[in-house]
């Protein structure tokens, strides 16, 4: 072992003799490994981002949304139009009765209109929903509490504020115990939510700006009508429910149940005034996509590493020829075949492993730079990709170094000594 | 018992169709402490003989007994071990490694013997002093004259304290004055009791050896000290 170490030192010295040549020789590996790290970081970063978005919406959830059907009435024929669309309480009852796999159903209705707190006002969506909304939608309370079943039953006017909404309405004051006015009705603030953690900024913004009230209070106060004024004309929308979240116990059921629910909705809705969103299906698609891009970039990286390996092998063969005489001298003075093999193999190994390390550093640097330069991008250097890249460069080193090293050790010392 | 004994040794080279007989039945015995000069015209097989004695090559036919042991029974690693532990080489063209300084060149045989770095360094410095190069320890071979380079080679041949020193035309690339200095050094080594076998063209150089062997066409033509 000691002998191997001492001979290995010769390999390192051989490289120090020609630092520029060594660097150029390792360039192929440096670029190859750097590319692997960088590409994987971009792919993994995207995958992680998508996964996080989907997780934030619940991977066991199916989300049904009301969707205004394509407008078939002629615009401008009437100043006032009433459109009826969206999901209904009846839908939720049917789903509960038909699909035992659906564990929890969360109906949500958006209430439009300004919300006031004293002089402060915010134009926001008020989401009327049920006591178990928070759990299914994965929200977190910053202070206070959510409303209870009893408060739901008794139509108690209470509100929970999204993080942004609390800021807008109360600035730095503590909103708990204060009240907000929605339309003509006053609601007591009993809770404030934490900021939503998701990289899906639109979803986060919507949730953080929202105000949450018991669905029962809305059914009583607003009837089933939302009045919107759009550029001078008045739109009256009748929507019972804007959103219905379904949570399933088992993730295997998510995709088939979503399909069945969609089939059922199709039967009972004349227009396609709803959409079915399955975060898990998106997740699976995203995973498939990232696997595909990994394979594509993997093969590109493999080719560049192969080219790098051939480059190293080529230079090492030239170096062996150039140093034939040295090999002859070493052999005559007592070097064994395997000492010569070790010396040259270590030289190649150092080249490729150090090249690999530089490549890893470069790839990590490029990933960081990518995040800085490309807006809205995220990269993720995984331990796996570093280990993979390092392993590959070591493997390339052994493969590219073995032949030249063995060739050096097989030389006849007498011939080698006579070499000019 | 002789340190070196050759019995009817043959060595041929194939050159395409032809076979060149480089050694054609050589018999030779060298006792410990002898200083032997090998002479003969170019192509007579002197270098082939020396390579064989130096365990860089093996006889095709016949036997080579080194310290009574048949070299034919040894594998490549064992021959390497013999070279690093018991033989010292001096070449006509010095054969120093250009990228190593004087100290590291001298220490090469010790390095392959497995001596520690400290031992290598200390012994190399001591030997450099012996051959008059204490001022040149950190120099590269390129920065030395021919005579100085051959001194490095001699110091290197001595570093492992060898039983036998093999020198193939050690003065061949040197002017006569420097050649003489080198011969004086070899003379000292001989008087220390080492066995020296030296190939040379020059009569006055050969005269310094105690025994002269003349070769012709791969055979020993005359041997001044045969049987001595
Ligand atoms: N590697 C070789 N290949 C072919 N022929 C060789 C080789 N080495 C030596 N010879 C031949 O063997 C003969 C002896 O060579 P050598 O021992 O070098 O002679 P010397 O050293 O006495 O000049 C010569 O004819 C030479 O041409
Ligand atoms: Mg010769």
Tab-separated table of C-alpha atoms in Angstrom, chain A:
chain	number	residue	atom	x	y	z
A	1	UNK	CA	0.000	0.000	0.000
A	2	UNK	CA	2.790	2.340	0.958
A	3	UNK	CA	4.475	1.534	-2.321
A	4	UNK	CA	1.317	2.292	-4.277
A	5	UNK	CA	1.040	5.653	-2.525
A	6	UNK	CA	4.643	6.571	-3.236
A	7	UNK	CA	4.308	5.596	-6.894
A	8	UNK	CA	1.051	7.571	-7.046
A	9	UNK	CA	3.002	10.625	-6.007
A	10	UNK	CA	5.020	10.211	-9.196
A	11	UNK	CA	1.769	10.403	-11.155
A	12	UNK	CA	0.901	13.705	-9.498
A	13	UNK	CA	4.402	15.026	-10.193
A	14	UNK	CA	4.082	14.064	-13.844
A	15	UNK	CA	1.042	16.313	-14.121
A	16	UNK	CA	2.649	19.240	-12.323
A	17	UNK	CA	5.399	19.170	-14.917
A	18	UNK	CA	2.968	20.387	-17.595
A	19	UNK	CA	0.188	22.259	-15.814
A	20	UNK	CA	-1.306	23.850	-18.941
A	21	UNK	CA	-1.276	20.606	-20.866
A	22	UNK	CA	-2.887	18.847	-17.906
A	23	UNK	CA	-5.627	21.455	-17.712
A	24	UNK	CA	-6.335	21.249	-21.440
A	25	UNK	CA	-6.383	17.468	-21.258
A	26	UNK	CA	-8.926	17.559	-18.454
A	27	UNK	CA	-11.065	20.166	-20.224
A	28	UNK	CA	-13.274	17.557	-21.862
A	29	UNK	CA	-14.111	16.042	-18.477
A	30	UNK	CA	-14.527	19.464	-16.879
A	31	UNK	CA	-17.048	20.536	-19.490
A	32	UNK	CA	-18.804	17.166	-19.565
A	33	UNK	CA	-19.230	16.965	-15.800
A	34	UNK	CA	-20.121	20.652	-15.535
A	35	UNK	CA	-22.847	20.144	-18.129
A	36	UNK	CA	-24.245	17.115	-16.305
A	37	UNK	CA	-24.429	18.990	-13.007
A	38	UNK	CA	-25.903	22.110	-14.580
A	39	UNK	CA	-28.509	20.340	-16.688
A	40	UNK	CA	-29.614	18.096	-13.861
A	41	UNK	CA	-29.810	21.126	-11.554
A	42	UNK	CA	-32.135	22.913	-13.963
A	43	UNK	CA	-34.304	19.841	-14.484
A	44	UNK	CA	-34.428	18.990	-10.784
A	45	UNK	CA	-35.134	22.603	-9.908
A	46	UNK	CA	-38.131	22.674	-12.224
A	47	UNK	CA	-39.371	19.340	-10.978
A	48	UNK	CA	-39.061	20.443	-7.361
A	49	UNK	CA	-40.924	23.645	-8.112
A	50	UNK	CA	-43.775	21.835	-9.813
A	51	UNK	CA	-43.903	19.245	-7.073
A	52	UNK	CA	-44.089	21.926	-4.422
A	53	UNK	CA	-46.896	23.723	-6.206
A	54	UNK	CA	-48.836	20.542	-6.487
A	55	UNK	CA	-48.160	19.506	-2.918
A	56	UNK	CA	-49.414	22.904	-1.758
A	57	UNK	CA	-52.696	22.151	-3.451
A	58	UNK	CA	-52.798	18.670	-1.973
A	59	UNK	CA	-51.698	15.686	-3.983
A	60	UNK	CA	-54.679	13.672	-2.700
A	61	UNK	CA	-57.069	16.391	-3.761
A	62	UNK	CA	-59.349	16.796	-6.750
A	63	UNK	CA	-60.356	20.387	-7.416
A	64	UNK	CA	-63.644	21.142	-9.207
A	65	UNK	CA	-64.030	24.707	-10.410
A	66	UNK	CA	-66.921	26.653	-11.824
A	67	UNK	CA	-66.126	27.945	-15.261
A	68	UNK	CA	-68.170	30.479	-17.092
A	69	UNK	CA	-69.187	28.721	-20.311
A	70	UNK	CA	-68.300	30.270	-23.654
A	71	UNK	CA	-70.509	33.303	-24.261
A	72	UNK	CA	-73.132	32.457	-26.905
A	73	UNK	CA	-75.483	35.401	-26.359
A	74	UNK	CA	-74.744	38.499	-28.434
A	75	UNK	CA	-72.768	41.073	-26.518
A	76	UNK	CA	-74.435	44.451	-26.091
A	77	UNK	CA	-77.990	43.262	-26.741
A	78	UNK	CA	-78.796	43.941	-23.136
A	79	UNK	CA	-77.236	46.129	-20.514
A	80	UNK	CA	-78.105	43.557	-17.939
A	81	UNK	CA	-77.456	39.878	-18.332
A	82	UNK	CA	-77.916	37.032	-15.951
A	83	UNK	CA	-75.718	34.009	-16.369
A	84	UNK	CA	-76.284	30.861	-14.392
A	85	UNK	CA	-73.438	28.367	-14.242
A	86	UNK	CA	-71.075	26.466	-12.008
A	87	UNK	CA	-71.200	23.765	-9.414
A	88	UNK	CA	-74.139	23.128	-7.142
A	89	UNK	CA	-74.873	21.748	-3.730
A	90	UNK	CA	-76.650	18.985	-5.554
A	91	UNK	CA	-73.353	18.041	-7.198
A	92	UNK	CA	-71.674	17.684	-3.818
A	93	UNK	CA	-74.493	15.511	-2.508
A	94	UNK	CA	-74.276	13.289	-5.549
A	95	UNK	CA	-70.513	12.963	-5.209
A	96	UNK	CA	-70.829	12.055	-1.540
A	97	UNK	CA	-73.403	9.401	-2.293
A	98	UNK	CA	-71.645	7.932	-5.335
A	99	UNK	CA	-67.983	7.925	-4.328
A	100	UNK	CA	-67.087	6.453	-0.940
A	101	UNK	CA	-63.412	7.003	-1.815
A	102	UNK	CA	-63.987	10.727	-1.392
A	103	UNK	CA	-63.199	11.370	2.239
A	104	UNK	CA	-63.917	15.085	2.573
A	105	UNK	CA	-65.853	17.548	0.451
A	106	UNK	CA	-65.179	21.262	0.777
A	107	UNK	CA	-67.576	23.634	-1.006
A	108	UNK	CA	-66.380	27.183	-1.624
A	109	UNK	CA	-68.269	30.168	-2.950
A	110	UNK	CA	-66.570	33.400	-3.959
A	111	UNK	CA	-68.329	36.546	-2.880
A	112	UNK	CA	-67.367	39.644	-4.828
A	113	UNK	CA	-67.322	43.120	-3.496
A	114	UNK	CA	-65.349	45.498	-1.347
A	115	UNK	CA	-64.426	44.757	2.212
A	116	UNK	CA	-64.163	47.613	4.702
A	117	UNK	CA	-62.469	48.084	8.013
A	118	UNK	CA	-63.205	51.574	9.186
A	119	UNK	CA	-61.754	53.765	6.442
A	120	UNK	CA	-59.560	51.001	4.964
A	121	UNK	CA	-60.969	49.209	2.015
A	122	UNK	CA	-59.834	46.327	-0.095
A	123	UNK	CA	-61.264	44.862	-3.257
A	124	UNK	CA	-60.950	41.244	-2.611
A	125	UNK	CA	-62.534	37.913	-3.000
A	126	UNK	CA	-64.315	36.695	0.027
A	127	UNK	CA	-64.358	32.935	0.137
A	128	UNK	CA	-67.359	31.444	1.834
A	129	UNK	CA	-66.623	27.944	2.947
A	130	UNK	CA	-66.865	25.290	5.663
A	131	UNK	CA	-65.112	24.577	8.992
A	132	UNK	CA	-62.827	21.901	7.507
A	133	UNK	CA	-61.567	24.045	4.611
A	134	UNK	CA	-58.268	24.937	6.244
A	135	UNK	CA	-57.223	21.341	6.762
A	136	UNK	CA	-57.936	20.284	3.181
A	137	UNK	CA	-56.454	23.395	1.556
A	138	UNK	CA	-53.360	23.104	3.754
A	139	UNK	CA	-53.502	26.568	5.261
A	140	UNK	CA	-51.838	27.563	8.540
A	141	UNK	CA	-53.198	29.901	11.188
A	142	UNK	CA	-50.874	32.662	12.303
A	143	UNK	CA	-53.155	33.813	15.103
A	144	UNK	CA	-56.643	33.150	16.393
A	145	UNK	CA	-58.745	30.276	15.097
A	146	UNK	CA	-61.017	29.047	12.331
A	147	UNK	CA	-64.780	28.906	12.821
A	148	UNK	CA	-66.417	25.835	14.316
A	149	UNK	CA	-69.258	23.537	13.242
A	150	UNK	CA	-71.543	25.169	15.764
A	151	UNK	CA	-70.729	28.651	14.445
A	152	UNK	CA	-71.375	27.370	10.931
A	153	UNK	CA	-74.759	25.950	11.980
A	154	UNK	CA	-75.785	29.159	13.707
A	155	UNK	CA	-74.634	31.371	10.804
A	156	UNK	CA	-72.411	33.394	13.137
A	157	UNK	CA	-70.846	36.272	11.155
A	158	UNK	CA	-67.115	35.646	11.584
A	159	UNK	CA	-64.131	36.161	9.299
A	160	UNK	CA	-60.614	34.844	9.006
A	161	UNK	CA	-58.204	37.068	7.101
A	162	UNK	CA	-55.532	36.001	4.644
A	163	UNK	CA	-52.104	37.393	5.470
A	164	UNK	CA	-52.194	40.190	2.888
A	165	UNK	CA	-55.800	41.065	3.564
A	166	UNK	CA	-54.979	41.541	7.263
A	167	UNK	CA	-52.152	43.894	6.294
A	168	UNK	CA	-54.277	45.939	3.929
A	169	UNK	CA	-57.187	46.328	6.278
A	170	UNK	CA	-55.442	46.735	9.612
A	171	UNK	CA	-51.880	47.739	8.768
A	172	UNK	CA	-49.921	46.949	11.916
A	173	UNK	CA	-52.854	46.717	14.264
A	174	UNK	CA	-53.922	43.367	15.650
A	175	UNK	CA	-57.049	42.439	13.689
A	176	UNK	CA	-58.232	39.868	16.227
A	177	UNK	CA	-61.435	41.051	17.870
A	178	UNK	CA	-61.872	43.831	15.317
A	179	UNK	CA	-64.504	43.637	12.639
A	180	UNK	CA	-64.795	43.984	8.874
A	181	UNK	CA	-67.773	44.952	6.776
A	182	UNK	CA	-68.683	42.980	3.687
A	183	UNK	CA	-71.564	44.538	1.878
A	184	UNK	CA	-73.938	45.588	4.623
A	185	UNK	CA	-73.016	42.895	7.093
A	186	UNK	CA	-70.373	43.138	9.790
A	187	UNK	CA	-68.145	40.161	10.560
A	188	UNK	CA	-65.981	39.705	13.607
A	189	UNK	CA	-62.333	38.786	12.853
A	190	UNK	CA	-61.377	35.609	14.728
A	191	UNK	CA	-58.226	34.505	12.900
A	192	UNK	CA	-55.339	35.480	10.615
A	193	UNK	CA	-53.560	33.072	8.268
A	194	UNK	CA	-49.871	32.568	7.683
A	195	UNK	CA	-48.548	33.533	4.249
A	196	UNK	CA	-49.194	30.721	1.782
A	197	UNK	CA	-46.058	28.718	1.079
A	198	UNK	CA	-45.987	27.807	-2.591
A	199	UNK	CA	-43.984	28.888	-5.582
A	200	UNK	CA	-47.247	29.214	-7.502
A	201	UNK	CA	-47.423	32.962	-7.053
A	202	UNK	CA	-50.911	33.480	-8.428
A	203	UNK	CA	-52.383	30.883	-6.143
A	204	UNK	CA	-50.467	32.312	-3.192
A	205	UNK	CA	-51.612	35.851	-3.937
A	206	UNK	CA	-55.230	34.795	-4.274
A	207	UNK	CA	-55.184	32.991	-0.953
A	208	UNK	CA	-53.246	35.636	0.941
A	209	UNK	CA	-55.601	38.396	-0.180
A	210	UNK	CA	-58.750	36.422	0.565
A	211	UNK	CA	-61.128	36.703	3.490
A	212	UNK	CA	-62.822	33.554	4.688
A	213	UNK	CA	-66.347	33.456	6.113
A	214	UNK	CA	-68.804	30.664	6.946
A	215	UNK	CA	-70.704	29.501	3.881
A	216	UNK	CA	-73.950	29.468	5.876
A	217	UNK	CA	-73.833	33.243	6.388
A	218	UNK	CA	-73.574	33.790	2.654
A	219	UNK	CA	-76.511	31.565	1.764
A	220	UNK	CA	-78.577	33.585	4.139
A	221	UNK	CA	-77.379	37.087	3.295
A	222	UNK	CA	-76.608	37.097	-0.407
A	223	UNK	CA	-78.989	34.546	-1.845
A	224	UNK	CA	-77.387	32.893	-4.875
A	225	UNK	CA	-76.599	36.033	-6.812
A	226	UNK	CA	-73.361	37.848	-7.450
A	227	UNK	CA	-73.654	41.166	-9.153
A	228	UNK	CA	-70.654	42.408	-11.104
A	229	UNK	CA	-70.346	45.668	-12.950
A	230	UNK	CA	-68.220	45.244	-16.004
A	231	UNK	CA	-67.470	48.311	-18.133
A	232	UNK	CA	-70.812	49.991	-17.697
A	233	UNK	CA	-73.000	46.948	-18.091
A	234	UNK	CA	-74.256	44.865	-15.251
A	235	UNK	CA	-73.554	41.160	-15.124
A	236	UNK	CA	-75.548	39.097	-12.777
A	237	UNK	CA	-74.023	35.727	-12.178
A	238	UNK	CA	-75.779	33.002	-10.379
A	239	UNK	CA	-73.206	30.598	-9.108
A	240	UNK	CA	-73.944	28.285	-6.237
A	241	UNK	CA	-70.390	27.076	-5.719
A	242	UNK	CA	-67.199	28.345	-7.355
A	243	UNK	CA	-64.980	25.603	-6.117
A	244	UNK	CA	-65.366	22.164	-4.594
A	245	UNK	CA	-62.349	20.462	-3.109
A	246	UNK	CA	-62.480	16.687	-2.794
A	247	UNK	CA	-59.957	14.954	-0.617
A	248	UNK	CA	-59.389	11.246	-1.061
A	249	UNK	CA	-57.903	8.875	1.433
A	250	UNK	CA	-55.663	7.037	-1.006
A	251	UNK	CA	-53.637	8.630	-3.778
A	252	UNK	CA	-54.145	5.580	-6.058
A	253	UNK	CA	-57.840	6.504	-6.256
A	254	UNK	CA	-57.247	10.107	-7.279
A	255	UNK	CA	-56.946	9.720	-11.031
A	256	UNK	CA	-59.773	7.161	-11.602
A	257	UNK	CA	-62.185	8.953	-9.239
A	258	UNK	CA	-61.449	12.266	-10.967
A	259	UNK	CA	-62.387	10.684	-14.295
A	260	UNK	CA	-65.593	9.221	-12.856
A	261	UNK	CA	-66.548	12.519	-11.214
A	262	UNK	CA	-66.021	14.291	-14.496
A	263	UNK	CA	-68.221	11.741	-16.294
A	264	UNK	CA	-70.907	12.239	-13.714
A	265	UNK	CA	-70.785	16.047	-13.952
A	266	UNK	CA	-71.076	15.762	-17.689
A	267	UNK	CA	-74.335	13.898	-17.316
A	268	UNK	CA	-75.960	16.490	-15.060
A	269	UNK	CA	-74.622	19.734	-16.573
A	270	UNK	CA	-76.008	20.861	-19.905
A	271	UNK	CA	-73.034	23.189	-20.551
A	272	UNK	CA	-69.461	22.516	-19.704
A	273	UNK	CA	-69.509	25.063	-16.907
A	274	UNK	CA	-66.941	23.377	-14.687
A	275	UNK	CA	-63.402	22.055	-14.863
A	276	UNK	CA	-61.701	19.209	-13.064
A	277	UNK	CA	-58.164	19.845	-11.834
A	278	UNK	CA	-56.098	16.930	-10.599
A	279	UNK	CA	-52.804	18.112	-9.084
A	280	UNK	CA	-51.555	14.529	-8.883
A	281	UNK	CA	-52.034	13.991	-12.605
A	282	UNK	CA	-49.981	17.118	-13.219
A	283	UNK	CA	-47.358	15.784	-10.849
A	284	UNK	CA	-47.188	12.522	-12.711
A	285	UNK	CA	-46.969	14.299	-16.015
A	286	UNK	CA	-44.255	16.578	-14.669
A	287	UNK	CA	-42.323	13.558	-13.436
A	288	UNK	CA	-42.631	11.853	-16.799
A	289	UNK	CA	-41.470	15.006	-18.493
A	290	UNK	CA	-38.479	15.424	-16.211
A	291	UNK	CA	-37.517	11.773	-16.718
A	292	UNK	CA	-37.665	12.366	-20.462
A	293	UNK	CA	-35.488	15.453	-20.333
A	294	UNK	CA	-33.066	13.671	-18.010
A	295	UNK	CA	-32.722	10.896	-20.571
A	296	UNK	CA	-32.191	13.375	-23.385
A	297	UNK	CA	-29.634	15.460	-21.537
A	298	UNK	CA	-28.118	12.322	-20.061
A	299	UNK	CA	-27.280	11.040	-23.523
A	300	UNK	CA	-25.807	14.407	-24.539
A	301	UNK	CA	-23.693	14.408	-21.384
A	302	UNK	CA	-22.646	10.798	-21.988
A	303	UNK	CA	-21.390	11.724	-25.443
A	304	UNK	CA	-19.428	14.718	-24.172
A	305	UNK	CA	-17.883	12.594	-21.412
A	306	UNK	CA	-16.994	9.950	-23.973
A	307	UNK	CA	-15.277	12.617	-26.075
A	308	UNK	CA	-13.516	13.870	-22.933
A	309	UNK	CA	-12.369	10.337	-22.136
A	310	UNK	CA	-11.036	9.801	-25.644
A	311	UNK	CA	-9.171	13.118	-25.376
A	312	UNK	CA	-7.500	12.022	-22.166
A	313	UNK	CA	-6.625	8.625	-23.588
A	314	UNK	CA	-5.116	10.237	-26.658
A	315	UNK	CA	-2.894	12.572	-24.639
A	316	UNK	CA	-1.878	9.766	-22.291
A	317	UNK	CA	-0.849	7.566	-25.234
A	318	UNK	CA	1.240	10.437	-26.588
A	319	UNK	CA	2.706	10.999	-23.145
A	320	UNK	CA	3.646	7.317	-22.819
A	321	UNK	CA	5.435	7.436	-26.160
A	322	UNK	CA	7.136	10.702	-25.267
A	323	UNK	CA	8.351	9.189	-22.010
A	324	UNK	CA	9.443	5.818	-23.385
A	325	UNK	CA	13.021	6.418	-22.337
A	326	UNK	CA	11.977	7.367	-18.803
A	327	UNK	CA	9.994	4.142	-18.625
A	328	UNK	CA	13.058	2.179	-19.771
A	329	UNK	CA	15.250	3.860	-17.154
A	330	UNK	CA	12.759	3.212	-14.366
A	331	UNK	CA	12.417	-0.427	-15.380
A	332	UNK	CA	16.207	-0.921	-15.562
A	333	UNK	CA	16.567	0.558	-12.087
A	334	UNK	CA	14.055	-1.798	-10.531
A	335	UNK	CA	10.528	-0.586	-11.295
A	336	UNK	CA	8.121	-3.483	-11.655
A	337	UNK	CA	5.556	-3.577	-14.443
A	338	UNK	CA	2.820	-2.759	-11.998
A	339	UNK	CA	4.766	0.259	-10.696
A	340	UNK	CA	4.713	1.707	-14.209
A	341	UNK	CA	1.010	0.872	-14.610
A	342	UNK	CA	0.243	2.571	-11.301
A	343	UNK	CA	2.212	5.689	-12.182
A	344	UNK	CA	0.393	6.288	-15.461
A	345	UNK	CA	-3.019	5.152	-14.259
A	346	UNK	CA	-2.817	7.495	-11.280
A	347	UNK	CA	-1.868	10.306	-13.613
A	348	UNK	CA	-5.022	9.759	-15.669
A	349	UNK	CA	-7.151	9.256	-12.588
A	350	UNK	CA	-5.990	12.523	-11.059
A	351	UNK	CA	-6.653	14.287	-14.349
A	352	UNK	CA	-10.192	12.999	-14.595
A	353	UNK	CA	-11.098	13.184	-10.911
A	354	UNK	CA	-9.687	16.687	-10.452
A	355	UNK	CA	-11.313	17.576	-13.774
A	356	UNK	CA	-14.533	16.123	-12.398
A	357	UNK	CA	-14.269	18.204	-9.227
A	358	UNK	CA	-13.626	21.375	-11.212
A	359	UNK	CA	-16.567	20.420	-13.422
A	360	UNK	CA	-18.807	19.939	-10.379
A	361	UNK	CA	-17.759	23.334	-9.021
A	362	UNK	CA	-18.371	24.875	-12.439
A	363	UNK	CA	-21.760	23.189	-12.755
A	364	UNK	CA	-22.817	24.391	-9.304
A	365	UNK	CA	-21.608	27.891	-10.196
A	366	UNK	CA	-23.466	27.831	-13.501
A	367	UNK	CA	-26.638	26.695	-11.714
A	368	UNK	CA	-26.377	29.564	-9.238
A	369	UNK	CA	-25.753	31.981	-12.103
A	370	UNK	CA	-28.745	30.576	-13.975
A	371	UNK	CA	-30.979	31.351	-10.998
A	372	UNK	CA	-29.641	34.905	-10.937
A	373	UNK	CA	-29.931	35.579	-14.641
A	374	UNK	CA	-33.090	33.738	-15.643
A	375	UNK	CA	-36.135	35.243	-14.011
A	376	UNK	CA	-38.439	32.983	-12.046
A	377	UNK	CA	-36.131	30.008	-12.290
A	378	UNK	CA	-35.008	27.611	-9.645
A	379	UNK	CA	-32.166	25.103	-9.796
A	380	UNK	CA	-31.433	22.234	-7.480
A	381	UNK	CA	-28.055	20.486	-7.285
A	382	UNK	CA	-28.786	17.107	-5.732
A	383	UNK	CA	-26.263	14.960	-3.904
A	384	UNK	CA	-27.184	12.198	-6.336
A	385	UNK	CA	-26.116	14.216	-9.369
A	386	UNK	CA	-22.802	15.143	-7.718
A	387	UNK	CA	-22.088	11.528	-6.803
A	388	UNK	CA	-23.095	10.430	-10.298
A	389	UNK	CA	-20.865	13.000	-12.005
A	390	UNK	CA	-17.925	12.210	-9.742
A	391	UNK	CA	-18.365	8.462	-10.271
A	392	UNK	CA	-18.546	8.881	-14.017
A	393	UNK	CA	-15.391	10.989	-14.157
A	394	UNK	CA	-13.503	8.428	-12.063
A	395	UNK	CA	-14.794	5.663	-14.332
A	396	UNK	CA	-13.753	7.587	-17.447
A	397	UNK	CA	-10.323	8.038	-15.830
A	398	UNK	CA	-9.882	4.325	-15.261
A	399	UNK	CA	-11.159	3.394	-18.718
A	400	UNK	CA	-9.119	6.026	-20.546
A	401	UNK	CA	-6.003	5.413	-18.448
A	402	UNK	CA	-5.878	1.651	-18.377
A	403	UNK	CA	-4.789	1.053	-21.951
A	404	UNK	CA	-1.963	3.633	-22.073
A	405	UNK	CA	-0.744	2.535	-18.631
A	406	UNK	CA	-0.707	-1.146	-19.531
A	407	UNK	CA	1.016	-0.314	-22.792
A	408	UNK	CA	3.704	1.576	-20.877
A	409	UNK	CA	4.238	-1.330	-18.515
A	410	UNK	CA	4.489	-3.884	-21.350
A	411	UNK	CA	7.408	-2.103	-22.979
A	412	UNK	CA	10.625	-4.015	-23.281
A	413	UNK	CA	13.113	-2.119	-21.080
A	414	UNK	CA	15.983	-2.601	-23.546
A	415	UNK	CA	13.947	-1.236	-26.450
A	416	UNK	CA	12.702	1.603	-24.288
A	417	UNK	CA	16.242	2.563	-23.285
A	418	UNK	CA	17.294	2.763	-26.904
A	419	UNK	CA	14.348	5.017	-27.779
A	420	UNK	CA	15.412	8.473	-28.881
